[in-house]
XYZ file of C-alpha atoms in Angstrom:
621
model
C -27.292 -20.066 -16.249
C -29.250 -17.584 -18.186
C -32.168 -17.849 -15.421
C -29.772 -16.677 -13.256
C -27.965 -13.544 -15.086
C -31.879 -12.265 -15.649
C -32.669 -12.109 -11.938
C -29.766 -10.426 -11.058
C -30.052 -8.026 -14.111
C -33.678 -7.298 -12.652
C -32.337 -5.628 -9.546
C -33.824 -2.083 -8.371
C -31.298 0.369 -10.489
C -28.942 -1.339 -12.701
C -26.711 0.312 -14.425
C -25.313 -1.391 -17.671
C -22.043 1.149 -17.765
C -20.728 0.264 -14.210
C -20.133 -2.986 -15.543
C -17.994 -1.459 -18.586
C -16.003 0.316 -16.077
C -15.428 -2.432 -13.993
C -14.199 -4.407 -17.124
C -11.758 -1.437 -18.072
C -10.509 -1.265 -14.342
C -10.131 -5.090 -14.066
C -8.309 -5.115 -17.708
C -6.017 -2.218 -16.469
C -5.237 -3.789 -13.115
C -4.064 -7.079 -15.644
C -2.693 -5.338 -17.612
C -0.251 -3.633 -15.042
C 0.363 -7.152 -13.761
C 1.787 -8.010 -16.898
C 3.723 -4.868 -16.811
C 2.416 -3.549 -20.259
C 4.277 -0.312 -21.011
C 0.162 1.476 -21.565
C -0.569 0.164 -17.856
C 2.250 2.404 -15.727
C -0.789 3.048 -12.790
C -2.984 0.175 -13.580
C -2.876 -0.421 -9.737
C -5.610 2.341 -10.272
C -7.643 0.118 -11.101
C -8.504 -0.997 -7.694
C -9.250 2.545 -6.306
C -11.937 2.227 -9.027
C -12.775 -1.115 -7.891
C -13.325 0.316 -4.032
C -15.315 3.147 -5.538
C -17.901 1.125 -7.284
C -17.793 -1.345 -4.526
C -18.682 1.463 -1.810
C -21.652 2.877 -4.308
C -23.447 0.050 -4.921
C -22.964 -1.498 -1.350
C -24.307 1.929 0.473
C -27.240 2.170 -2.235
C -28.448 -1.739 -1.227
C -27.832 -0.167 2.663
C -29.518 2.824 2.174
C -32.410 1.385 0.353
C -33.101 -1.257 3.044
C -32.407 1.831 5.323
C -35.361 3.531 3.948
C -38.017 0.109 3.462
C -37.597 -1.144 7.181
C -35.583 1.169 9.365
C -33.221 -1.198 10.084
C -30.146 -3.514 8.070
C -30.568 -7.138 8.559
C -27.089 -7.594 9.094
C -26.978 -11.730 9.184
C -28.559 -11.167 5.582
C -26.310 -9.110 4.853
C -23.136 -11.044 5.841
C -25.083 -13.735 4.268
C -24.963 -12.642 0.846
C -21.485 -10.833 0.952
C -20.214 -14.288 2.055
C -22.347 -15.785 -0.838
C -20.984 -13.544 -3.476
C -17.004 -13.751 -2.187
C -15.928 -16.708 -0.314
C -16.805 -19.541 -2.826
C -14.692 -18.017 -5.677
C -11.887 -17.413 -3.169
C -12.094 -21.114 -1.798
C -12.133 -22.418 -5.427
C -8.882 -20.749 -6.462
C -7.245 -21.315 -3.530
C -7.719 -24.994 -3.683
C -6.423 -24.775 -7.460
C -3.521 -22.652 -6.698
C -2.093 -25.071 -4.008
C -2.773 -28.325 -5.774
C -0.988 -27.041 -8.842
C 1.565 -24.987 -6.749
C 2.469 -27.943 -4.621
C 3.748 -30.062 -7.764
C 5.097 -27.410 -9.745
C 6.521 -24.782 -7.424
C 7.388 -25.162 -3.972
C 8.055 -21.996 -3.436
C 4.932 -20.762 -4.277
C 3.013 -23.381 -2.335
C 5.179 -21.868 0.309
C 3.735 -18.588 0.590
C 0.618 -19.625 -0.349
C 0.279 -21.526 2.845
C 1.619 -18.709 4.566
C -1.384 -16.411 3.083
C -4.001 -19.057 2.785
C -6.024 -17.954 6.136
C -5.861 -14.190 5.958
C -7.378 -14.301 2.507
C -10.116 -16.878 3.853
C -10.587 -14.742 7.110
C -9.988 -11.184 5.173
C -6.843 -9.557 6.759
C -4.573 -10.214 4.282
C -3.890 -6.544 3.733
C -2.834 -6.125 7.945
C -0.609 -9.530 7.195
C 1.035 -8.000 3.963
C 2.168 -4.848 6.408
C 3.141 -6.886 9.274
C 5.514 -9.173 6.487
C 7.982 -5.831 6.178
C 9.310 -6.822 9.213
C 10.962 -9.496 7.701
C 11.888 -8.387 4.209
C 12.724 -12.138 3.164
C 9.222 -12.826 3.402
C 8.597 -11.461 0.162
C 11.997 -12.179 -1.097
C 12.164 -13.114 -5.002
C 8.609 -14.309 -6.270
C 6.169 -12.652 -4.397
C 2.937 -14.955 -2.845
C 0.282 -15.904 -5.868
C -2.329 -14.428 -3.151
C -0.419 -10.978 -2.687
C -3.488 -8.753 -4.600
C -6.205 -10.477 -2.027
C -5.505 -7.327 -0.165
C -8.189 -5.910 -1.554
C -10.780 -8.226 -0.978
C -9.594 -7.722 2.649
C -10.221 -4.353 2.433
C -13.533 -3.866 0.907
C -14.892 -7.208 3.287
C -13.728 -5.109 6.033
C -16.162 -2.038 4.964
C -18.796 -4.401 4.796
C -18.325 -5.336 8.058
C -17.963 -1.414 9.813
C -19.777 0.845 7.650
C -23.358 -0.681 7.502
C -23.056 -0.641 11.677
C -22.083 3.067 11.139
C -25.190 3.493 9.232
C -27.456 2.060 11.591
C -25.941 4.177 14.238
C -26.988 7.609 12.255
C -30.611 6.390 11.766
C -31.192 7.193 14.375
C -31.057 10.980 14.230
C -33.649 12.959 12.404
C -32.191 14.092 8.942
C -29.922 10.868 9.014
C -29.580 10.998 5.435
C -27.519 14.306 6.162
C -25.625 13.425 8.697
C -24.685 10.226 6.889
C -23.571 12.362 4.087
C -21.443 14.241 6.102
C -20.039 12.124 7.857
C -18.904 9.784 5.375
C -17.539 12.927 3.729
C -15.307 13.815 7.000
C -14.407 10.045 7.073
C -13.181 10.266 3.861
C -11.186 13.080 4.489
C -9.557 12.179 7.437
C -8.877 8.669 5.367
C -7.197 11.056 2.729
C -5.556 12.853 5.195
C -3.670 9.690 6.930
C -2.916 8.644 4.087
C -0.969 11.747 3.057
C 0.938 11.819 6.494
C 1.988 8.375 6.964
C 3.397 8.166 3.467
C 7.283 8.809 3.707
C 9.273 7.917 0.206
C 12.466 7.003 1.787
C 10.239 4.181 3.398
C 8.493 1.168 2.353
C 4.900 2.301 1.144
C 3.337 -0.723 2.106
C 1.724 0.316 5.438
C -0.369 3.564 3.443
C -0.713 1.228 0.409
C -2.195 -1.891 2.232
C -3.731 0.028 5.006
C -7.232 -0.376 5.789
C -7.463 3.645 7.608
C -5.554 4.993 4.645
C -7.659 2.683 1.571
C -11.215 3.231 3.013
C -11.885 7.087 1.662
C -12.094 5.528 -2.055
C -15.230 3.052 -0.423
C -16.293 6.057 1.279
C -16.343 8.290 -2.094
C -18.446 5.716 -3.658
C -20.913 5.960 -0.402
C -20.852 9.477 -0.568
C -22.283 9.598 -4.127
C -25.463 7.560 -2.613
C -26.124 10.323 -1.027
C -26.304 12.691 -3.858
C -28.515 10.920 -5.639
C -31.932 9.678 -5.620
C -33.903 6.477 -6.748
C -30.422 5.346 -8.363
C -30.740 8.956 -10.717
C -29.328 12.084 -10.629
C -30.797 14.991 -8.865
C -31.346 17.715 -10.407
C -28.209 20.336 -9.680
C -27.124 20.570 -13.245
C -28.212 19.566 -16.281
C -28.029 16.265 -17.996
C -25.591 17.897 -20.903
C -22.873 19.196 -18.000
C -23.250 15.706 -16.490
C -22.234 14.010 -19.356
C -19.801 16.089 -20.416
C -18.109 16.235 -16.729
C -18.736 12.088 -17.028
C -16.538 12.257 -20.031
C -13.915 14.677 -18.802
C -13.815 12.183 -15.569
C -12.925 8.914 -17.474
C -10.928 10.651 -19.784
C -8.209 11.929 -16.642
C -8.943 8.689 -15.400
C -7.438 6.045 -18.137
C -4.666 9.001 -18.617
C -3.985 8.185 -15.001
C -3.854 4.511 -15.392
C -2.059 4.486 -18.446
C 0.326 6.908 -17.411
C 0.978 7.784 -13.678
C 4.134 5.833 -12.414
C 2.394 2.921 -9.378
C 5.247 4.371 -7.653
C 4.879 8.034 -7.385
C 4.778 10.243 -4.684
C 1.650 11.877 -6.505
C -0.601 8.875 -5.735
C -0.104 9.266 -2.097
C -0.274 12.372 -1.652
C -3.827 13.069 -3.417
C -3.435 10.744 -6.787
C -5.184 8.127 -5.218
C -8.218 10.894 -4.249
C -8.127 12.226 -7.648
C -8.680 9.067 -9.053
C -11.614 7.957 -6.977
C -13.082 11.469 -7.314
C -12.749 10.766 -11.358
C -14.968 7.686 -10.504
C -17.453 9.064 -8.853
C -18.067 11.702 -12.032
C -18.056 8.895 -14.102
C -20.648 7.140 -12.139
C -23.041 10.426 -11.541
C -22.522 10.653 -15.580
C -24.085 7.083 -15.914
C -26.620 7.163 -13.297
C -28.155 10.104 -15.662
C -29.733 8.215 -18.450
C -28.432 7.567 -22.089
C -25.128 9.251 -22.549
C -21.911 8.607 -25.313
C -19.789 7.365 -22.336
C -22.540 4.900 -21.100
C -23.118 3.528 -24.878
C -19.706 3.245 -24.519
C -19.015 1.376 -21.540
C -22.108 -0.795 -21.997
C -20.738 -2.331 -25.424
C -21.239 -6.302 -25.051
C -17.540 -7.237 -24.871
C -16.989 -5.073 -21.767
C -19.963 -5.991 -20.261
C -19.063 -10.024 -20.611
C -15.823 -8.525 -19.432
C -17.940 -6.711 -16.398
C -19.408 -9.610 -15.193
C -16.585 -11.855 -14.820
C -14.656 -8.996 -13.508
C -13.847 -10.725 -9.950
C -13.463 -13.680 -11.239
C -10.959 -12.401 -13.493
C -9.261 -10.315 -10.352
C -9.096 -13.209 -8.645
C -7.259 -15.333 -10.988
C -5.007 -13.232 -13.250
C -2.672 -12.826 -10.759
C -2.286 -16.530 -9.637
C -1.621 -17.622 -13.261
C 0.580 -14.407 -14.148
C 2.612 -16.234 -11.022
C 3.041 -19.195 -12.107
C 3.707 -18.849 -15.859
C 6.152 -16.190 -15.891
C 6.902 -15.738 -12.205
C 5.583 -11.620 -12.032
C 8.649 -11.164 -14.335
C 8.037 -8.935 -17.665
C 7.617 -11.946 -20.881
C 7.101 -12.541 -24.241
C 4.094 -11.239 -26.034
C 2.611 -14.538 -26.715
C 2.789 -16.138 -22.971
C 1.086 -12.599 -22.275
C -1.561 -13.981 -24.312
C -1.536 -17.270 -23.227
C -2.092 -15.833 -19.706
C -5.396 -14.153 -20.914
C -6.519 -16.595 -22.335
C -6.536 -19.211 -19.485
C -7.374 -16.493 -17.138
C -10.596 -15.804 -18.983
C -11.707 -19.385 -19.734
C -11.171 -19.911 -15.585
C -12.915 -17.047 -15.198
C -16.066 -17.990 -17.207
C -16.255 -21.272 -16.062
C -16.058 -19.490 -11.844
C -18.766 -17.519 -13.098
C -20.766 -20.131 -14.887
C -20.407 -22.670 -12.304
C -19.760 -21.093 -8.513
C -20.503 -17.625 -8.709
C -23.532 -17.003 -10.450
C -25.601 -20.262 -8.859
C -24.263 -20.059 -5.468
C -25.042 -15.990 -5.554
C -28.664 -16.611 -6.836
C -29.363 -19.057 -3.430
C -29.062 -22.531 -5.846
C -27.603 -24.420 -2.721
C -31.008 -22.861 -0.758
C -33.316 -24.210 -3.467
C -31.329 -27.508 -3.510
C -32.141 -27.988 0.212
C -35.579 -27.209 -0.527
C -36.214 -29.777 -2.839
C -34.435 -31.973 -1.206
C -36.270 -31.517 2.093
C -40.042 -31.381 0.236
C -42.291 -33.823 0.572
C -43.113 -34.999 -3.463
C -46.630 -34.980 -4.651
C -46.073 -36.217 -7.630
C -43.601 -38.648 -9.579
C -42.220 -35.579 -11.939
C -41.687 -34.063 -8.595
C -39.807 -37.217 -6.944
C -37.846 -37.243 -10.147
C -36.719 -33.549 -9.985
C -35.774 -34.333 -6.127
C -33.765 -37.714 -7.032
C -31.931 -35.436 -10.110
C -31.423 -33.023 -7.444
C -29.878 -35.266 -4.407
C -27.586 -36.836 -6.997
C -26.002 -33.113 -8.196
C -25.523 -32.267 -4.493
C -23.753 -35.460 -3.795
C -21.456 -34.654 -6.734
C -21.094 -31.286 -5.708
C -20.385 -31.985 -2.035
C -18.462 -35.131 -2.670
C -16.298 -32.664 -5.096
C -15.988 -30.139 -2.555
C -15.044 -33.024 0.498
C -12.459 -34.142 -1.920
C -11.238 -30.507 -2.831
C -10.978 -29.642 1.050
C -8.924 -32.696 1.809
C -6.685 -32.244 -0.737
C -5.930 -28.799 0.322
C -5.393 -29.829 3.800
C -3.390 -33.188 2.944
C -1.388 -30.572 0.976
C -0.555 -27.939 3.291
C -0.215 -30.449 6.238
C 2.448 -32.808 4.461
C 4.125 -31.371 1.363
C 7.405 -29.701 2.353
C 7.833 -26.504 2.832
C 10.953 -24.598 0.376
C 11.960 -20.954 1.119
C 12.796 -18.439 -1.384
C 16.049 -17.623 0.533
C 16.402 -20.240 2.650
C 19.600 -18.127 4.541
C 17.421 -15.367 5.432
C 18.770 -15.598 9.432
C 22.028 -16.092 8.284
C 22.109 -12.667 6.461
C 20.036 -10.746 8.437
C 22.789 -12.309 11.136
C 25.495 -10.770 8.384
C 23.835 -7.421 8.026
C 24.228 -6.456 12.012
C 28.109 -7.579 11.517
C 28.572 -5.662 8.610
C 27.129 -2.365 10.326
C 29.848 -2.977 13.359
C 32.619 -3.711 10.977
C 31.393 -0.350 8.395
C 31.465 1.741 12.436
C 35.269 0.182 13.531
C 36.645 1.057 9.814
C 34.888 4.431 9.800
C 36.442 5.503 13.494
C 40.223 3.791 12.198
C 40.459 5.694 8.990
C 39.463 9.242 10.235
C 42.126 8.076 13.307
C 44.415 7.364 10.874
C 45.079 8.931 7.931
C 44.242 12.635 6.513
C 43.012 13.253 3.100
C 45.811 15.863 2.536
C 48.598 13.136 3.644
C 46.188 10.536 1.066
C 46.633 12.374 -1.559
C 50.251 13.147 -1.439
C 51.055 8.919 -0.754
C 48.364 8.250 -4.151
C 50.737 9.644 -6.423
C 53.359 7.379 -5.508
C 50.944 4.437 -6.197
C 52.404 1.947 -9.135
C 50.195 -1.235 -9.613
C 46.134 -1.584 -9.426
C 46.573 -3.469 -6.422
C 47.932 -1.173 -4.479
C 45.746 1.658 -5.898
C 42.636 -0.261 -4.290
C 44.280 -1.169 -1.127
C 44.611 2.188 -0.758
C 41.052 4.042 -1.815
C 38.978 5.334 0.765
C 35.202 4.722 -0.437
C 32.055 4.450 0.477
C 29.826 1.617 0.125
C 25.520 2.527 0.179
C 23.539 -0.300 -0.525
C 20.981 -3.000 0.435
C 20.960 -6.403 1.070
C 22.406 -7.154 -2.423
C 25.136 -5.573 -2.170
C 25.282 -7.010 1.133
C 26.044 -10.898 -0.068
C 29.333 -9.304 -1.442
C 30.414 -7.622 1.616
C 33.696 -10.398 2.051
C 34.818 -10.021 -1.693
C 34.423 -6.139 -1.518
C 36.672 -5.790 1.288
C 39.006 -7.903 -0.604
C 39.508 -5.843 -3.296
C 39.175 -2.564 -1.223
C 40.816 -2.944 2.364
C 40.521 0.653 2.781
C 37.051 1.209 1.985
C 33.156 0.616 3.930
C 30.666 -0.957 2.552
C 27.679 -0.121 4.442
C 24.526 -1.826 3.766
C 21.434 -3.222 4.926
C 18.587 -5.363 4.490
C 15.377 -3.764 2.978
C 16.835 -0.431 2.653
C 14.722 1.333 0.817
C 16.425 3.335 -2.350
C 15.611 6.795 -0.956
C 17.434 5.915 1.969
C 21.227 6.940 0.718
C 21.216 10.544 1.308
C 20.794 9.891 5.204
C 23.711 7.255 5.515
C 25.781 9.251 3.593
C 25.135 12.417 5.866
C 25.466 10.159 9.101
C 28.869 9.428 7.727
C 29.897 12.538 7.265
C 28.139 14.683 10.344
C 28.486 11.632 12.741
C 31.941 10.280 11.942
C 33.660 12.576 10.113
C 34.265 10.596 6.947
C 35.634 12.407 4.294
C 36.764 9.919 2.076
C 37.449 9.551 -1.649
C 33.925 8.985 -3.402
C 30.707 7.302 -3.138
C 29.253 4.067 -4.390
C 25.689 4.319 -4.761
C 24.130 0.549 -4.747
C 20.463 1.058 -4.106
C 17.304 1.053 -6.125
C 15.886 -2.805 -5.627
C 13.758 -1.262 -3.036
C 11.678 1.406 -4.555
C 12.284 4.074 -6.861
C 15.091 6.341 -7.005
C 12.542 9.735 -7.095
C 15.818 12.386 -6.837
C 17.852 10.447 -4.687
C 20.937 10.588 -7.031
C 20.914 14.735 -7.524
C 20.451 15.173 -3.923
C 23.547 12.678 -3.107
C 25.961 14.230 -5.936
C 24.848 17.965 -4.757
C 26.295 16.260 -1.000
C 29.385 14.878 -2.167
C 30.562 17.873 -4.521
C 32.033 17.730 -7.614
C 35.055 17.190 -6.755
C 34.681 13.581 -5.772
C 33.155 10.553 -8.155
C 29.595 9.226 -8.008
C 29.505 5.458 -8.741
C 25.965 4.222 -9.577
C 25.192 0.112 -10.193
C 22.084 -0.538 -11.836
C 19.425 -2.668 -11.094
C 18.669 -6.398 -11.583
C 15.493 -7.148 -9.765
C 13.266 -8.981 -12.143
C 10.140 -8.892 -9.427
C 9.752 -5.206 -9.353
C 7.621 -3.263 -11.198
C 10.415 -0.070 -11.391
C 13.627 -1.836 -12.300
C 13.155 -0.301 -15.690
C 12.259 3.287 -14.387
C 15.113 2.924 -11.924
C 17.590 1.936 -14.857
C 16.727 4.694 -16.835
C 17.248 7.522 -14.548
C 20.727 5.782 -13.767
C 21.815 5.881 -17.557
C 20.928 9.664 -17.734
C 21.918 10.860 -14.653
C 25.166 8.782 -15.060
C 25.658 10.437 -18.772
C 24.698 13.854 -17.929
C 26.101 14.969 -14.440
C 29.945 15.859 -14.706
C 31.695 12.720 -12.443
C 29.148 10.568 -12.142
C 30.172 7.098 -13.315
C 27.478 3.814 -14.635
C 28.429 0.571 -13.135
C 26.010 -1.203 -15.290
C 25.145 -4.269 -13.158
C 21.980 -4.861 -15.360
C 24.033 -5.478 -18.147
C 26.474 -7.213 -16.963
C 24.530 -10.275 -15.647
C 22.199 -10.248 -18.295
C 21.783 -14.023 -19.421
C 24.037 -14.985 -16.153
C 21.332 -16.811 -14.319
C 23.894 -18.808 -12.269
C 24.702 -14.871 -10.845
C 21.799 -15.507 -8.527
C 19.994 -17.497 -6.221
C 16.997 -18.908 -6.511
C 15.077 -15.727 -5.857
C 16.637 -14.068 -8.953
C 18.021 -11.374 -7.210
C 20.461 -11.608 -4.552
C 24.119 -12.905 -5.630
C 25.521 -16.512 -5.662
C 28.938 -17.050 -5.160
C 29.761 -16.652 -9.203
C 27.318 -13.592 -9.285
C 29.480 -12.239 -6.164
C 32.667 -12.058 -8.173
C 31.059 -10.562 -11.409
C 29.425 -7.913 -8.991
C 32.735 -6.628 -7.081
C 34.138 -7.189 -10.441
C 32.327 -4.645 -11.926
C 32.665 -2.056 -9.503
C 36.193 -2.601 -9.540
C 36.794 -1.995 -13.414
C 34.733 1.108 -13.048
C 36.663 1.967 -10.184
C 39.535 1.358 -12.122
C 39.491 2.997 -14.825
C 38.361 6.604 -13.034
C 41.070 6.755 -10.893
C 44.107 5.413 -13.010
C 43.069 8.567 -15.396
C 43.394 11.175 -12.292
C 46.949 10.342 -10.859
């Protein structure tokens, strides 16, 4: 093991601090997993992952660029394939053996993802799944952050063709330069325009045109530099001190910056790799605070494992606790087993299958032995490659027995039967919509509320408005139940920011002009100031009704909550209808997904919007 760790320490350039700041990218990328209150933009922690990934990729490139005039592509596949693929294939086979007898559901999805993670487009798969929201209904897949692998396997497969293209121009170094710069920028730049944050980020998130410019920044920085050190543009004290600066903004980012924010689309994400970069110019110019730092032996163990410890966390995060926010000690119980996996991936798969030990098996194998020391080394040597290929036979079989004949169980099993409910709903919201307007005036409303006696008849009579998502949408029958009079319209996968434009479709298009809103989104992304722009809409004249969120798989159900409670306390007729509350402890109010409503979790919903109701309106008549 040690053997091996020295010859890959010995390669051309090393850099002991890269590994620290892999380790503190890796631990904040957990950490946010975990959904740790000092890990808000832990995702950040990938950008810094691409970053790295692009520099020391393009420096290998460049240098074989400069030795032999060419890239040796097959070698190069070769050894990305080497360093990647066995790790994957290991925890895949884990995941579904221990997924198939202890969560169906899982195993589910993890069949579903198994091939784009093996064949790396897992990211393009993740975008395509929006179509169908209840694809990623509930628990999301144990293979959901292999996007990323996708992403950077993807750049190994374009850029070093790019590369070869431009040597072929005098200066190439130049033009490479720039035009991994423009790439970059244009990457940036897509980014910035496809993002919209009424809709679902996934497509600029997952995207490999809008991810590559952080892979790109890292390449970029090859070409700033020379023999793996600094050249000499400023001095070695401004470095370090820019170095430090750098990784300073960055763990504020990490530690601060909401996952969810507009700002990370719309040049976050740039700022962070651009912090990365500085950080890595400040290393690659000798001894420094920051690299002491970051080369400290606990990151650096930390370092190495680093993909191992991607690869796993999220898997076992899964599976223990479901994604959903736990006790302190299962968080530790998490790290724990995801660092004693790790270590024994690195030990065992990574680190001997990286340094060509299946090559040198073959060899001995295949050599003729001179001497009986040397017939013993080959006999010890066929026997550990029958074990090992026997294991991995048996592994393989058992995945495929597994995926081929364990059933199959489905989050929402119902999905076609709602989506079926959602396109009735919409007709029924339109018909009610036309009738009312036909029907009855506010004026004329107003005058026949006051003669109103029981409850009953109060929310027969009410004219609201329904905005919300599929949620919301499982209690469509009950709603109209309680409130004949009013539309409920909603929709699967609507995202949160969403409102503002049904509401104003309502009232431009149809001519609604009912007696106040009720504002059911937020499952779907965050709110950003999708509540001040709807009450500024509505007036003050009419209530605001505003449920809060229980979506346990969601990294911004508490973020959502909280703007609820002070919006909801603050703004003059704006009233809480505290779902969160209210079914806290009630798992029987869901299905298995922990989210949408069972038939119990249906009554306790309309129930609470119908106290809230309630109680505003009894106090105005």
């Amino acid at each position: 093991m040690k053997t091996y760790e020295k010859k890959y320490k010995r390669q051309k350039q090393y850099v002991t601090g890269i590994d620290g700041l892999r380790a503190i990218a890796v631990l904040m990328v957990f950490a946010y997993h975990l959904r740790l209150p000092f890990a808000r933009g832990g995702l950040l922690g990938v950008t810094v992952f691409f970053v790295i990934s692009g520099f020391l990729i393009t420096r290998i490139l460049v240098s074989e660029l400069e030795s032999t005039g060419t890239i040796d592509m097959k070698k190069f596949w070769i050894r990305r394939i080497r360093r990647l693929l066995p790790a994957v294939l290991a925890m895949e086979a884990v995941l579904i053996f221990v997924s198939a007898v202890f969560n169906r559901v899982l195993f589910t999805k993890a069949c579903e993802d198994l091939l784009s993670v093996i064949f790396c487009y897992n990211n393009w798969r993740q975008i395509f799944n929006q179509i169908s929201y209840f694809e990623n209904a509930g628990v999301p897949s144990p293979l959901t952050h292999c996007w990323s692998l996708a992403i950077e396997t993807q750049f190994y497969m374009i850029y070093p063709l790019l590369l070869i293209f431009i040597k072929k121009y005098k200066n190439w170094k130049k033009a490479a330069s720039r035009v991994t710069a423009l790439l970059a920028v244009v990457s940036m730049g897509v980014m910035w325009i496809l993002f919209d944050p009424s809709k679902d980020p996934s497509r600029v998130y997952y995207g490999t045109d809008t991810r590559f410019f952080s892979l790109l920044f890292g390449a970029f920085l090859v070409f700033k530099t020379t023999g793996g050190r600094v050249r000499k543009v400023i001095s070695p004290v401004t470095s370090r001190v820019i170095g430090g600066v750098a990784f300073a903004g960055l763990i504020c980012m990490m530690a601060r910056v909401d996952g969810y924010s507009s700002f990370l689309y719309r040049g976050g994400q740039g700022i962070a790799s651009a912090c990365t970069v500085l950080v890595i110019f400040s290393l690659l110019n000798g001894d420094s605070i920051l690299n002491r730092l970051l080369s400290i032996r606990f990151l650096k163990w930390i370092g190495d494992r680093s993909y191992g410890i991607y690869l796993w966390h999220y898997p076992v995060i899964i599976l223990l606790s479901k994604g959903q926010q736990t006790s302190w000690w299962v968080n530790i119980v998490e790290f724990l087993l995801v660092i004693i996996i790790s270590d024994l991936s690195y030990r065992y798969i990574e680190m001997p299958i990286r340094s060509g030990a299946i090559g040198r098996s073959i060899a001995v194998i295949r050599k003729r032995p001179g001497t009986r020391q040397e017939r013993k080394r080959q006999l010890k040597t066929i026997r550990r490659s029958i074990r090992a290929g026997a294991l991995t036979l048996a592994a393989a079989l058992g995945v495929l027995l597994c995926v081929a004949f364990v059933p199959r169980e489905n989050t929402l099993a119902n999905a076609g039967d709602m989506e079926k409910k959602a396109e009735k709903a919409q007709k029924i919201a339109n018909q009610k919509a036309m009738r009312l307007n036909e029907t009855i005036g506010q004026d004329a409303w107003q005058d026949s509320r006051k003669k109103l006696q029981s409850n009953e008849e109060m929310l027969s009579s009410l004219n609201l408005l329904l905005i919300g998502d599929s949620i919301a949408l499982g209690a469509i029958d009950q709603f109209y139940a309680e409130f004949p009079a009013s539309i409920s319209d909603t929709a699967v996968s609507r995202q949160t920011t969403a409102g503002v434009g049904v509401y104003n479709s309502y009232v431009s298009e149809k001519g609604w002009n009912g007696d106040g809103v009720i504002f059911a989104l937020g499952a779907n992304g965050l709110l950003h100031d999708s509540l001040e722009k709807m009450k500024g809409l509505i007036g003050e004249d009419k209530p605001l009704f505003v449920i809060t969120v229980r979506a346990p798989y969601v990294n911004w159900e508490g973020t959502n909550n909280q703007k609820i409670y002070e919006f909801t306390e603050d703004v003059d007729n704006a009233y809480l209808i505290d779902w969160y509350t209210i079914s806290e402890g009630h798992g029987e109010f869901f299905v298995e997904d922990g989210t949408h409503l069972s038939s119990e979790g249906i009554r306790a919903y309309v129930e609470g919007i119908k106290e809230a109701v309630l109680k505003v309106y009894s106090e105005q008549i």
